mmCIF file of C-alpha atoms in Angstrom:
data_model
loop_
_atom_site.group_PDB
_atom_site.id
_atom_site.type_symbol
_atom_site.label_atom_id
_atom_site.label_comp_id
_atom_site.label_asym_id
_atom_site.label_seq_id
_atom_site.Cartn_x
_atom_site.Cartn_y
_atom_site.Cartn_z
ATOM 1 C CA UNK A 1 13.624 -13.312 -2.299
ATOM 2 C CA UNK A 2 11.939 -14.256 1.027
ATOM 3 C CA UNK A 3 14.264 -11.937 2.909
ATOM 4 C CA UNK A 4 13.672 -8.971 0.635
ATOM 5 C CA UNK A 5 10.034 -9.522 0.452
ATOM 6 C CA UNK A 6 9.522 -9.668 4.273
ATOM 7 C CA UNK A 7 11.806 -6.823 4.909
ATOM 8 C CA UNK A 8 10.104 -4.808 2.211
ATOM 9 C CA UNK A 9 6.501 -5.525 3.514
ATOM 10 C CA UNK A 10 7.424 -4.900 7.098
ATOM 11 C CA UNK A 11 8.938 -1.465 6.237
ATOM 12 C CA UNK A 12 5.730 -0.639 3.999
ATOM 13 C CA UNK A 13 3.604 -1.461 7.119
ATOM 14 C CA UNK A 14 5.500 0.843 9.210
ATOM 15 C CA UNK A 15 5.257 3.539 6.802
ATOM 16 C CA UNK A 16 1.469 2.861 6.194
ATOM 17 C CA UNK A 17 0.852 3.028 9.966
ATOM 18 C CA UNK A 18 2.880 6.298 10.487
ATOM 19 C CA UNK A 19 0.963 8.002 7.569
ATOM 20 C CA UNK A 20 -2.541 6.624 8.693
ATOM 21 C CA UNK A 21 -2.267 6.985 12.492
ATOM 22 C CA UNK A 22 0.519 9.342 13.725
ATOM 23 C CA UNK A 23 -0.532 12.765 12.548
ATOM 24 C CA UNK A 24 3.062 13.357 12.143
ATOM 25 C CA UNK A 25 4.600 16.392 10.136
ATOM 26 C CA UNK A 26 7.952 14.387 9.533
ATOM 27 C CA UNK A 27 9.001 11.103 8.998
ATOM 28 C CA UNK A 28 12.519 9.767 8.835
ATOM 29 C CA UNK A 29 13.631 6.662 6.971
ATOM 30 C CA UNK A 30 17.057 5.450 7.659
ATOM 31 C CA UNK A 31 18.712 2.445 6.168
ATOM 32 C CA UNK A 32 22.249 1.712 7.303
ATOM 33 C CA UNK A 33 24.701 -0.867 8.468
ATOM 34 C CA UNK A 34 25.665 -1.261 11.935
ATOM 35 C CA UNK A 35 28.538 -3.955 12.350
ATOM 36 C CA UNK A 36 27.209 -7.167 10.904
ATOM 37 C CA UNK A 37 23.562 -5.996 10.593
ATOM 38 C CA UNK A 38 21.478 -3.990 8.326
ATOM 39 C CA UNK A 39 19.162 -1.687 10.175
ATOM 40 C CA UNK A 40 16.034 0.110 8.728
ATOM 41 C CA UNK A 41 14.575 2.714 11.209
ATOM 42 C CA UNK A 42 11.153 4.458 10.590
ATOM 43 C CA UNK A 43 10.596 7.431 12.888
ATOM 44 C CA UNK A 44 7.968 9.986 13.151
ATOM 45 C CA UNK A 45 7.058 13.161 15.199
ATOM 46 C CA UNK A 46 3.543 12.350 15.652
ATOM 47 C CA UNK A 47 1.142 11.795 18.504
ATOM 48 C CA UNK A 48 2.616 8.462 19.604
ATOM 49 C CA UNK A 49 0.890 5.730 21.724
ATOM 50 C CA UNK A 50 1.512 3.514 24.616
ATOM 51 C CA UNK A 51 2.399 0.115 22.998
ATOM 52 C CA UNK A 52 1.225 -1.620 26.209
ATOM 53 C CA UNK A 53 -2.302 -0.158 25.616
ATOM 54 C CA UNK A 54 -2.725 -0.822 21.985
ATOM 55 C CA UNK A 55 -5.604 -3.109 21.368
ATOM 56 C CA UNK A 56 -5.670 -6.482 19.680
ATOM 57 C CA UNK A 57 -7.951 -5.386 17.043
ATOM 58 C CA UNK A 58 -5.192 -4.427 14.593
ATOM 59 C CA UNK A 59 -2.537 -6.846 13.726
ATOM 60 C CA UNK A 60 0.049 -4.669 11.793
ATOM 61 C CA UNK A 61 2.524 -4.636 14.627
ATOM 62 C CA UNK A 62 2.278 -8.472 15.018
ATOM 63 C CA UNK A 63 2.730 -8.754 11.178
ATOM 64 C CA UNK A 64 5.924 -6.842 11.312
ATOM 65 C CA UNK A 65 7.339 -8.895 14.128
ATOM 66 C CA UNK A 66 6.294 -12.129 12.389
ATOM 67 C CA UNK A 67 8.005 -10.936 9.183
ATOM 68 C CA UNK A 68 11.139 -10.213 10.888
ATOM 69 C CA UNK A 69 11.082 -13.527 12.734
ATOM 70 C CA UNK A 70 10.786 -15.463 9.319
ATOM 71 C CA UNK A 71 14.113 -13.921 8.419
ATOM 72 C CA UNK A 72 15.992 -14.011 11.520
ATOM 73 C CA UNK A 73 15.394 -10.309 12.037
ATOM 74 C CA UNK A 74 14.267 -8.234 14.965
ATOM 75 C CA UNK A 75 11.407 -5.597 15.135
ATOM 76 C CA UNK A 76 11.467 -3.167 17.960
ATOM 77 C CA UNK A 77 8.827 -0.615 18.547
ATOM 78 C CA UNK A 78 9.478 2.720 20.631
ATOM 79 C CA UNK A 79 6.717 5.166 21.376
ATOM 80 C CA UNK A 80 4.866 6.924 24.098
ATOM 81 C CA UNK A 81 1.860 9.410 24.011
ATOM 82 C CA UNK A 82 2.953 12.752 22.621
ATOM 83 C CA UNK A 83 6.461 11.666 21.721
ATOM 84 C CA UNK A 84 5.962 10.068 18.319
ATOM 85 C CA UNK A 85 7.125 6.623 17.297
ATOM 86 C CA UNK A 86 10.190 4.670 16.122
ATOM 87 C CA UNK A 87 10.175 1.324 14.508
ATOM 88 C CA UNK A 88 13.462 -0.490 14.081
ATOM 89 C CA UNK A 89 14.157 -3.559 12.016
ATOM 90 C CA UNK A 90 17.433 -5.358 12.279
ATOM 91 C CA UNK A 91 18.562 -8.083 9.848
ATOM 92 C CA UNK A 92 21.862 -9.944 10.149
ATOM 93 C CA UNK A 93 23.866 -9.236 6.937
ATOM 94 C CA UNK A 94 24.671 -13.021 6.709
ATOM 95 C CA UNK A 95 20.908 -13.365 5.780
ATOM 96 C CA UNK A 96 21.383 -10.892 2.832
ATOM 97 C CA UNK A 97 21.824 -12.462 -0.647
ATOM 98 C CA UNK A 98 25.323 -12.970 -2.016
ATOM 99 C CA UNK A 99 26.263 -10.369 -4.551
ATOM 100 C CA UNK A 100 24.459 -7.631 -2.782
ATOM 101 C CA UNK A 101 20.955 -6.382 -2.084
ATOM 102 C CA UNK A 102 19.744 -6.498 -5.693
ATOM 103 C CA UNK A 103 21.445 -9.619 -6.916
#
């Protein structure tokens, strides 16, 4: 349950951020397996931003990273002004519940 909850809430935060801040016309959600990992990517074609210049007044990005830390996963963010944003969550498959994702 902690894995599903943390991954769900991190993805929800990334989708919320894209919908609220990006001004994007398109948003892509990809879920796939890469070797021994589950990868979830949220990518938009919005205005983007400089992650180094993002202020500390919001904690959504920190929350996503913390949620991934709690389940031995990784949160990566790629963005630059005018070039959209991509958030990648990676979780080792060994951390997934036995019997499948919905078991």
